[in-house]
Short mmCIF file of C-alpha atoms and ligand atoms in Angstrom, two decimals:
data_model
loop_
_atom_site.label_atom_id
_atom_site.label_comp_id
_atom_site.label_asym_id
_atom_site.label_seq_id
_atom_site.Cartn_x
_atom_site.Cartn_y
_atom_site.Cartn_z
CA UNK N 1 23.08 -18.67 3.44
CA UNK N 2 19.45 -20.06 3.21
CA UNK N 3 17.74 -16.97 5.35
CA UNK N 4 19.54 -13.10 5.28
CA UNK N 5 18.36 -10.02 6.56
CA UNK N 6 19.24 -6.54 5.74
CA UNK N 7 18.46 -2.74 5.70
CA UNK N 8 17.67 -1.91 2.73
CA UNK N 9 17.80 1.98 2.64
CA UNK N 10 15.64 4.13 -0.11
CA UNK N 11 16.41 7.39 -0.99
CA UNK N 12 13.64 9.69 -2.65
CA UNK N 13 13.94 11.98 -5.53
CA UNK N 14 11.92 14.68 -3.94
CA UNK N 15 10.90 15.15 -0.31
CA UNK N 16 7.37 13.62 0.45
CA UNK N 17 4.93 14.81 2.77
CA UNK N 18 2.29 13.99 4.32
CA UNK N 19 0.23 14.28 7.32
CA UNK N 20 2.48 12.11 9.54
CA UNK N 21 5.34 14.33 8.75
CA UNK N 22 8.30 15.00 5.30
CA UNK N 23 10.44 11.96 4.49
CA UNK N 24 13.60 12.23 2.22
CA UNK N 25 14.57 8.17 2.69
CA UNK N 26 12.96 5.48 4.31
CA UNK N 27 14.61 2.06 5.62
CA UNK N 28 13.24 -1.03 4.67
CA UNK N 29 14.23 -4.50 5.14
CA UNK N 30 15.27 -7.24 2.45
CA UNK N 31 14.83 -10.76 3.12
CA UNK N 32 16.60 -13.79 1.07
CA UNK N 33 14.77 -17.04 2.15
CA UNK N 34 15.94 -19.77 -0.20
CA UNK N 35 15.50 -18.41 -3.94
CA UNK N 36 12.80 -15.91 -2.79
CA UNK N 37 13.16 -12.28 -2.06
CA UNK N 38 11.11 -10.41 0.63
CA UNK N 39 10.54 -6.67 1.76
CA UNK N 40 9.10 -5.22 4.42
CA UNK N 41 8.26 -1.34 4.80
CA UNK N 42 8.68 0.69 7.60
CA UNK N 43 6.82 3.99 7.35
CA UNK N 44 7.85 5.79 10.89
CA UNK N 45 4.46 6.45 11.77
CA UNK N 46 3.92 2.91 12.61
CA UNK N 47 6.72 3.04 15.27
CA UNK N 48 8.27 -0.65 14.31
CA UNK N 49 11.83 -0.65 15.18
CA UNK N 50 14.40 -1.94 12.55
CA UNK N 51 16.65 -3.76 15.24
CA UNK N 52 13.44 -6.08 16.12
CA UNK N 53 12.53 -6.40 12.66
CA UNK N 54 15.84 -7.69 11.74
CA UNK N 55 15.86 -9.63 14.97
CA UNK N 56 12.30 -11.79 14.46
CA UNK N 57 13.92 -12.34 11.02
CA UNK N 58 17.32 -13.75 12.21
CA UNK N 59 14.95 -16.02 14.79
CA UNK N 60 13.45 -18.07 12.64
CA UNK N 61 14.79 -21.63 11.12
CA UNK N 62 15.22 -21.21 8.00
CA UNK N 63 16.07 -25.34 7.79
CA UNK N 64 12.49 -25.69 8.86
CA UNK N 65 11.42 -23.35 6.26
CA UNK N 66 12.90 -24.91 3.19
CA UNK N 67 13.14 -28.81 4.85
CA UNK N 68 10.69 -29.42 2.00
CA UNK N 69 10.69 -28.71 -1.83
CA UNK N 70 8.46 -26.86 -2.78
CA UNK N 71 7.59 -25.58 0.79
CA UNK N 72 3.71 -26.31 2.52
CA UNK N 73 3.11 -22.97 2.31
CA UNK N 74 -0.18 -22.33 3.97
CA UNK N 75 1.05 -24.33 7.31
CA UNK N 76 4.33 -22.62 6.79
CA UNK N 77 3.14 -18.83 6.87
CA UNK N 78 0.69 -19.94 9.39
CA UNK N 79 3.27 -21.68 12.24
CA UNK N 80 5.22 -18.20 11.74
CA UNK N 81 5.69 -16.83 15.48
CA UNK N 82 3.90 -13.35 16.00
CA UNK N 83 6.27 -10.00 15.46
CA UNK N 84 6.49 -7.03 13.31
CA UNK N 85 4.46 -7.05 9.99
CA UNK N 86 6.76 -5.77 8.38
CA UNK N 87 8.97 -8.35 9.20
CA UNK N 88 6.42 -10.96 8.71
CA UNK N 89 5.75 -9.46 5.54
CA UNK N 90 9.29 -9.64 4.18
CA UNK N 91 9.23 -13.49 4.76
CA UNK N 92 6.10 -14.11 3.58
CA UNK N 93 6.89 -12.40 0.59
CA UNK N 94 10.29 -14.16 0.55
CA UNK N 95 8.56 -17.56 0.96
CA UNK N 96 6.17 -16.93 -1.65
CA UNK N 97 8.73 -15.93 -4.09
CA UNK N 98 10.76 -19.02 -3.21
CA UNK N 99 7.68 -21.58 -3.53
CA UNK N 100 6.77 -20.25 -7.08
CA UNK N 101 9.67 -20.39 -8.12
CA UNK N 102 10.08 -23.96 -7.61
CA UNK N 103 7.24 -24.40 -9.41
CA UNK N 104 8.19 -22.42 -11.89
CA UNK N 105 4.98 -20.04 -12.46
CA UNK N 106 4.45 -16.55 -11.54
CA UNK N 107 2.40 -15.44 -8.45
CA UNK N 108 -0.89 -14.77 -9.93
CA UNK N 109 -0.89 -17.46 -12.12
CA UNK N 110 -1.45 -19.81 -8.89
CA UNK N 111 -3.99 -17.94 -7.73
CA UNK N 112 -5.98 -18.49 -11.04
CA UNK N 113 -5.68 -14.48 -11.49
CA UNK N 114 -5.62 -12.89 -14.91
CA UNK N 115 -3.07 -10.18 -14.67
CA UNK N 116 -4.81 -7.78 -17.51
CA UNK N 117 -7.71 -7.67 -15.83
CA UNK N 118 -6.30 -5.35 -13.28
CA UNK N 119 -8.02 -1.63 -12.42
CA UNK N 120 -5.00 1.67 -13.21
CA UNK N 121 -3.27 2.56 -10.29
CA UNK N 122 -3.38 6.01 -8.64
CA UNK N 123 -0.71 8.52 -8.81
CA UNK N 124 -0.24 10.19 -5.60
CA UNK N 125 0.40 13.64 -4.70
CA UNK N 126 2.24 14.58 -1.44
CA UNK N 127 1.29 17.32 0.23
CA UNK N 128 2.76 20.90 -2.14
CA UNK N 129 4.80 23.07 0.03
CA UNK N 130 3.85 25.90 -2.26
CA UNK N 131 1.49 26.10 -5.49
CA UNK N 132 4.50 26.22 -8.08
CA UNK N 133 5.19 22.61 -6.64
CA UNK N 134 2.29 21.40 -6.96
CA UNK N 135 1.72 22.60 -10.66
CA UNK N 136 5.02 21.15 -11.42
CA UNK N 137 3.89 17.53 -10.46
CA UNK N 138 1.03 17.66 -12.43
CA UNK N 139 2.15 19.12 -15.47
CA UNK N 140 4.18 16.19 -16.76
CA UNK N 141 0.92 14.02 -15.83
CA UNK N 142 -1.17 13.93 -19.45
CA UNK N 143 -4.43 12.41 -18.86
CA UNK N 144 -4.02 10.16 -15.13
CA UNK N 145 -6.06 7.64 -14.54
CA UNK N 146 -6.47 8.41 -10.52
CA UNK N 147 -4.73 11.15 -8.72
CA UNK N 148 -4.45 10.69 -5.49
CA UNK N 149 -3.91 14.07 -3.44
CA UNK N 150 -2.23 13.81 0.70
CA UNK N 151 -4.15 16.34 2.67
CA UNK N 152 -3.34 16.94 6.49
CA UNK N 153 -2.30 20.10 6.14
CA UNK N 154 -3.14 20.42 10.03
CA UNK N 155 -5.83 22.86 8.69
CA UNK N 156 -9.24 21.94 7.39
CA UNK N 157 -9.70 24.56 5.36
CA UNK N 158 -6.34 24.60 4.05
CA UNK N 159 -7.28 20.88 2.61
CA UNK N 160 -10.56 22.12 1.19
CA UNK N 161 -8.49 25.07 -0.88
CA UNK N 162 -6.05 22.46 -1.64
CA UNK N 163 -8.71 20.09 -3.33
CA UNK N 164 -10.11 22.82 -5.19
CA UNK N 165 -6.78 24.20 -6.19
CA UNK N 166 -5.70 20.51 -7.65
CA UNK N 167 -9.60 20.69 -9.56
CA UNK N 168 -8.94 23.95 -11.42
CA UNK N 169 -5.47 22.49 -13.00
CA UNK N 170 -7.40 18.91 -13.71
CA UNK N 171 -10.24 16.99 -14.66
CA UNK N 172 -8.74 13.58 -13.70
CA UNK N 173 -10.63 11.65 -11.52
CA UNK N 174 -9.24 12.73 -8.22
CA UNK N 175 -9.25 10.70 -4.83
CA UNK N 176 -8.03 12.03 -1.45
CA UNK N 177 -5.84 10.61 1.76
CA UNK N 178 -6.16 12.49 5.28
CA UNK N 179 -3.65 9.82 6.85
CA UNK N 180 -6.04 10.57 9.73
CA UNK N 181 -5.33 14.54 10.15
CA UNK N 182 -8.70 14.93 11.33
CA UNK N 183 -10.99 14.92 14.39
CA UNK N 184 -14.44 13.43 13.96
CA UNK N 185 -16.11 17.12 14.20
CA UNK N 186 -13.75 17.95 11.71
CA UNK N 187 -14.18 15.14 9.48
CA UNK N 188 -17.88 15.24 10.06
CA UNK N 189 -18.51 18.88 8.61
CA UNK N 190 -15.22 18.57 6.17
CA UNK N 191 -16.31 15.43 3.81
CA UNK N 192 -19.85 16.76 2.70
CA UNK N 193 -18.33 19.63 1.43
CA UNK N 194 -15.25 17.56 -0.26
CA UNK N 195 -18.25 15.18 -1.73
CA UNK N 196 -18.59 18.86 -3.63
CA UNK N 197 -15.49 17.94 -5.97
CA UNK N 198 -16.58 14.20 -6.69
CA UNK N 199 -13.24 12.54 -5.17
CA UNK N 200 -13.53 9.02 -5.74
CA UNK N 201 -13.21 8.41 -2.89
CA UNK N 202 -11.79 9.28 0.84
CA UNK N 203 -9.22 7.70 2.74
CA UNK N 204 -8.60 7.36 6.17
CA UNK N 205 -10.53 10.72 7.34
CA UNK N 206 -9.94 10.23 10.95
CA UNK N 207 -7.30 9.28 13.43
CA UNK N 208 -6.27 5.19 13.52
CA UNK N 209 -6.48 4.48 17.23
CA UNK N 210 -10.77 5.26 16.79
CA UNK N 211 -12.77 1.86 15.73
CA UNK N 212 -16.13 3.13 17.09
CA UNK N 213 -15.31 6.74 15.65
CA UNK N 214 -15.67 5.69 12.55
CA UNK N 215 -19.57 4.17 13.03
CA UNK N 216 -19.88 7.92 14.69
CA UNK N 217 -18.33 9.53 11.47
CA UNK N 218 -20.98 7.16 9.52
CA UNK N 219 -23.98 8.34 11.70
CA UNK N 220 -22.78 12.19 11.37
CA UNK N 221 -22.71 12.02 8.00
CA UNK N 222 -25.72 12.33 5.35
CA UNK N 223 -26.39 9.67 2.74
CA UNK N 224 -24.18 9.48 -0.54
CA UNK N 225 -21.28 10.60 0.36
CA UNK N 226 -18.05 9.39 -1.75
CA UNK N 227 -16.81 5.73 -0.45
CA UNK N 228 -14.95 6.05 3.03
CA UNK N 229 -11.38 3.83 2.90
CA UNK N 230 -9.87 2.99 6.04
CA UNK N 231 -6.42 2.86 5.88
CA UNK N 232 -4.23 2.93 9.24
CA UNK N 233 -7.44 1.41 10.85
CA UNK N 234 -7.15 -1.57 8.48
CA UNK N 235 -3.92 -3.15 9.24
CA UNK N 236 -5.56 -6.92 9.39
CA UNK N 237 -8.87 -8.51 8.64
CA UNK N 238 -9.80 -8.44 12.47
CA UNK N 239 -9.79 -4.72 11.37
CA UNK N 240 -11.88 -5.31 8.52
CA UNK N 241 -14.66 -7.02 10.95
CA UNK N 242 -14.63 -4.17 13.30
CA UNK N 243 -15.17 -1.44 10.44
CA UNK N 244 -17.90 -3.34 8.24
CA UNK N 245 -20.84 -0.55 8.08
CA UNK N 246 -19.11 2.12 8.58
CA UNK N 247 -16.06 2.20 6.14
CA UNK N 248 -16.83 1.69 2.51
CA UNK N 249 -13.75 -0.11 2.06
CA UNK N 250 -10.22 -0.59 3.23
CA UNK N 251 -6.73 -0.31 1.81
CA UNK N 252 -4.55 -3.92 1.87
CA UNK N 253 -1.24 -3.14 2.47
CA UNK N 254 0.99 -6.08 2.22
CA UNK N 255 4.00 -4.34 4.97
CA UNK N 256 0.83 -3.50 7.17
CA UNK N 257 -0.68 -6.81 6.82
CA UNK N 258 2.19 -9.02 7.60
CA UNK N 259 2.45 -9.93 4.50
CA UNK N 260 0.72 -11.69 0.93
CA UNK N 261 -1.61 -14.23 2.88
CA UNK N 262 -3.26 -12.07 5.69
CA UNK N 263 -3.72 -9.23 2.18
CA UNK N 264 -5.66 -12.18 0.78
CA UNK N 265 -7.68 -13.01 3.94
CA UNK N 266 -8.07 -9.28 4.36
CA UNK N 267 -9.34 -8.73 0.45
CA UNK N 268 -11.64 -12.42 1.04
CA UNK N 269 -12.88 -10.30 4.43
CA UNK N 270 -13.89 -7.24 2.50
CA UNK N 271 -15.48 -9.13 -0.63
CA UNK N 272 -17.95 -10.74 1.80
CA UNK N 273 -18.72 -7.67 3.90
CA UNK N 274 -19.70 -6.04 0.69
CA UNK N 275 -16.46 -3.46 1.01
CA UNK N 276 -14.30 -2.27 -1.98
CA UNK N 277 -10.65 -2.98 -2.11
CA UNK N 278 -7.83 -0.42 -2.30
CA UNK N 279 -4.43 -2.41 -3.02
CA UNK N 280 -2.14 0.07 -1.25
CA UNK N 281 1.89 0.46 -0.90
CA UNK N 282 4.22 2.44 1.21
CA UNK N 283 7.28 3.56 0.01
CA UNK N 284 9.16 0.42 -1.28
CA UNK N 285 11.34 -1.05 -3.66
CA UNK N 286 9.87 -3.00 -6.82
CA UNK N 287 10.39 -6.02 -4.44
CA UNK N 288 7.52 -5.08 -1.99
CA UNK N 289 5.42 -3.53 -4.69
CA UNK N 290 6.06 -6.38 -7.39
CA UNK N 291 4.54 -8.92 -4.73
CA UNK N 292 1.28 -6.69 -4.17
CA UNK N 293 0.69 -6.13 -7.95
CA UNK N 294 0.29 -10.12 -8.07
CA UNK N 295 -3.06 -9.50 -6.30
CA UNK N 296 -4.04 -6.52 -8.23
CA UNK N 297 -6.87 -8.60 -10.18
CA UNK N 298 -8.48 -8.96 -7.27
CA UNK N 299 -8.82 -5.00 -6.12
CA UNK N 300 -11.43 -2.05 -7.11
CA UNK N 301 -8.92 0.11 -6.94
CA UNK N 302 -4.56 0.73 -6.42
CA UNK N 303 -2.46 3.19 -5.71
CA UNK N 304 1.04 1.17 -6.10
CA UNK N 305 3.15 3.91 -7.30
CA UNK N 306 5.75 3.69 -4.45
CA UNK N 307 9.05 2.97 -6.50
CA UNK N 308 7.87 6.08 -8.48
CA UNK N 309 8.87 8.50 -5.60
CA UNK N 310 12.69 6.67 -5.48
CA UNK N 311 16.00 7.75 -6.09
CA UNK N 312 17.13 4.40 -7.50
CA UNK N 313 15.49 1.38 -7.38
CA UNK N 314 17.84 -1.30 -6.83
CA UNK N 315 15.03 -4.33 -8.20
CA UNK N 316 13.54 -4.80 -11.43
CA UNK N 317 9.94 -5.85 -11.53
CA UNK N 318 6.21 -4.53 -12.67
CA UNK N 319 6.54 -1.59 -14.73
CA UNK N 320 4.02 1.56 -15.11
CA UNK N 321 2.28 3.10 -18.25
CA UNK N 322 0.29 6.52 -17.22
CA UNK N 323 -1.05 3.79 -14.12
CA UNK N 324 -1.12 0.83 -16.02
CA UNK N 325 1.00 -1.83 -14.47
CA UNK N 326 2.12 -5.09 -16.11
CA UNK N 327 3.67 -7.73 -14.23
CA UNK N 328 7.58 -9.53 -15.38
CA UNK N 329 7.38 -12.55 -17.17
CA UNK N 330 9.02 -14.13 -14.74
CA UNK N 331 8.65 -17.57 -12.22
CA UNK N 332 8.03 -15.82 -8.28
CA UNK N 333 6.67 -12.53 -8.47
CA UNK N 334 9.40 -11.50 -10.69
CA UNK N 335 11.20 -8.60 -9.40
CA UNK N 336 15.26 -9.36 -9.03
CA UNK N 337 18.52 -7.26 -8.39
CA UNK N 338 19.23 -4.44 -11.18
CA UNK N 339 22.67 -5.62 -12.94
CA UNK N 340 24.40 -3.09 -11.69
CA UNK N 341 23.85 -3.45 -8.34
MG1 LIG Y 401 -3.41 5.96 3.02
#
């Protein structure tokens, strides 16, 4: 078969909340297009439905896809019907994979990126349903690079003591993710007093379906504050247009994005809008993960620690030391089946 599809299901070692609500597994989808392999994440808070996923996947003509060798991908990715990013992202990925492969070089490499010159990723923190949790995360965690801390608690204040609970067990330079738990009034009078704690920087303070909010937020708020990330109101560079001045940066997801190309236009985007680039993941196999980390070069900051909350990761690919990622030697992006599964 030249094109599959299937649900690729993830299991987590420990429960993982957030604002958005607790997940114990989340269901992907893996892609085989030719010799490339694709993912695409489905975090439930974006409401895509795994049926159409799978569905726009099994659509398209694969043939077509692979009629030449190696593939044209820019007019390729760009004839590719609209539907689900994450199923766009999974055959991007896929496609990707397949064309550098038949040319024999890894991702980056193609892109003229240097793969050591890439920042430390973050190491995030869900949301602790007690203190004893969270001190148990952190204690194995000598000297992080980032930590990045969920808050949403669906309290305010319960955030703040949160932050300064995390700053009394570590120095580490310490960023923070609202995945949108909060109202502009809230946000407004909440993030001057978090700029108290020096986070590197705040994600994605306010609620996604708010544009103009966020040039409110900007107005509300009093000069030097930490950087402002948009996150769930960056899903493509139209996104990026609509937030320049008011966000300090956005997070490029590749499952939110529809995949490695629209990342790129959306990292191009923010470079000449003067924004800083988060490279972001959801929760996803060293597939999905693997294929972002080919653009890390290109980002002021990551947080692609997603196969570190997993059961079992079916897929070998980049590998972590204390947030340092280094990419497989490998033609593609590199990540392929474990042996044993
Ligand atoms: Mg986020």
């Amino acid at each position: 078969m030249k094109l599959t599809v299937q649900t690729l299901t993830l299991r987590l070692h420990t429960p993982f909340r957030i604002a958005h609500g607790t997940s114990t597994e989340r269901q992907n989808v893996l892609v085989r297009l030719g010799e490339g392999l694709g993912e695409g994440a489905l975090p439930p808070y974006y409401g895509h439905a795994l049926r159409e996923v799978v569905a726009y996947v099994q659509g398209l003509d694969a043939d077509a896809l692979l009629a030449t060798d190696p593939p044209p991908l820019t007019h390729l990715l760009d004839d590719l019907p609209p539907g689900p990013a994450p199923a766009r992202a999974a055959v991007d990925i896929a496609l990707h994979d397949h064309w550098a492969r038949r040319l024999g070089q890894p991702l980056y490499r193609l892109w003229g990126l240097d793969p050591h010159r890439m920042p430390p990723s973050a190491r995030t923190l869900g949301i602790p349903e007690h203190p004893a949790e969270l001190q148990r995360t952190l204690a194995p965690l000598t000297d992080p690079p980032l930590l990045k801390l969920k808050l949403g608690t669906g309290d305010p204040a319960r955030d703040l003591a949160l932050v300064r609970r995390v700053r009394a067990e570590t120095t580490a330079p310490l960023c923070v993710d609202a995945n949108g738990a909060w109202s502009l009034r809230e946000a407004a009078a909440l993030i001057p007093k978090l700029a108290e704690h020096e986070p590197v920087f705040i994600e994605q303070p306010i609620p996604a379906e708010e544009a103009d909010a966020w040039h409110l937020l900007r107005r509300l708020l009093p000069r030097g504050m930490p950087p402002l990330i948009a996150d769930e109101s960056a899903r493509t560079a139209d996104d990026v247009i609509l937030l320049a001045g008011a966000a300090d940066g956005v997070n490029v997801k590749l499952s939110k994005a529809g995949g490695l190309a629209e990342a790129r236009r959306m990292i191009t985007l923010a470079r000449a809008l003067d924004m800083k680039v988060l490279l972001g993941c959801m929760i996803e196999s060293s597939v999905g993960l693997t294929a972002a980390a080919h653009l890390a070069p290109l980002a002021d900051f990551l947080d692609l620690d997603g196969t570190l909350f997993l059961a079992d990761d079916p897929f070998d690919g980049l590998t972590f030391d204390n947030g340092r990622i280094t990419l497989p030697d490998r033609p593609g992006h590199g990540a392929i089946p474990r042996r044993s599964s």
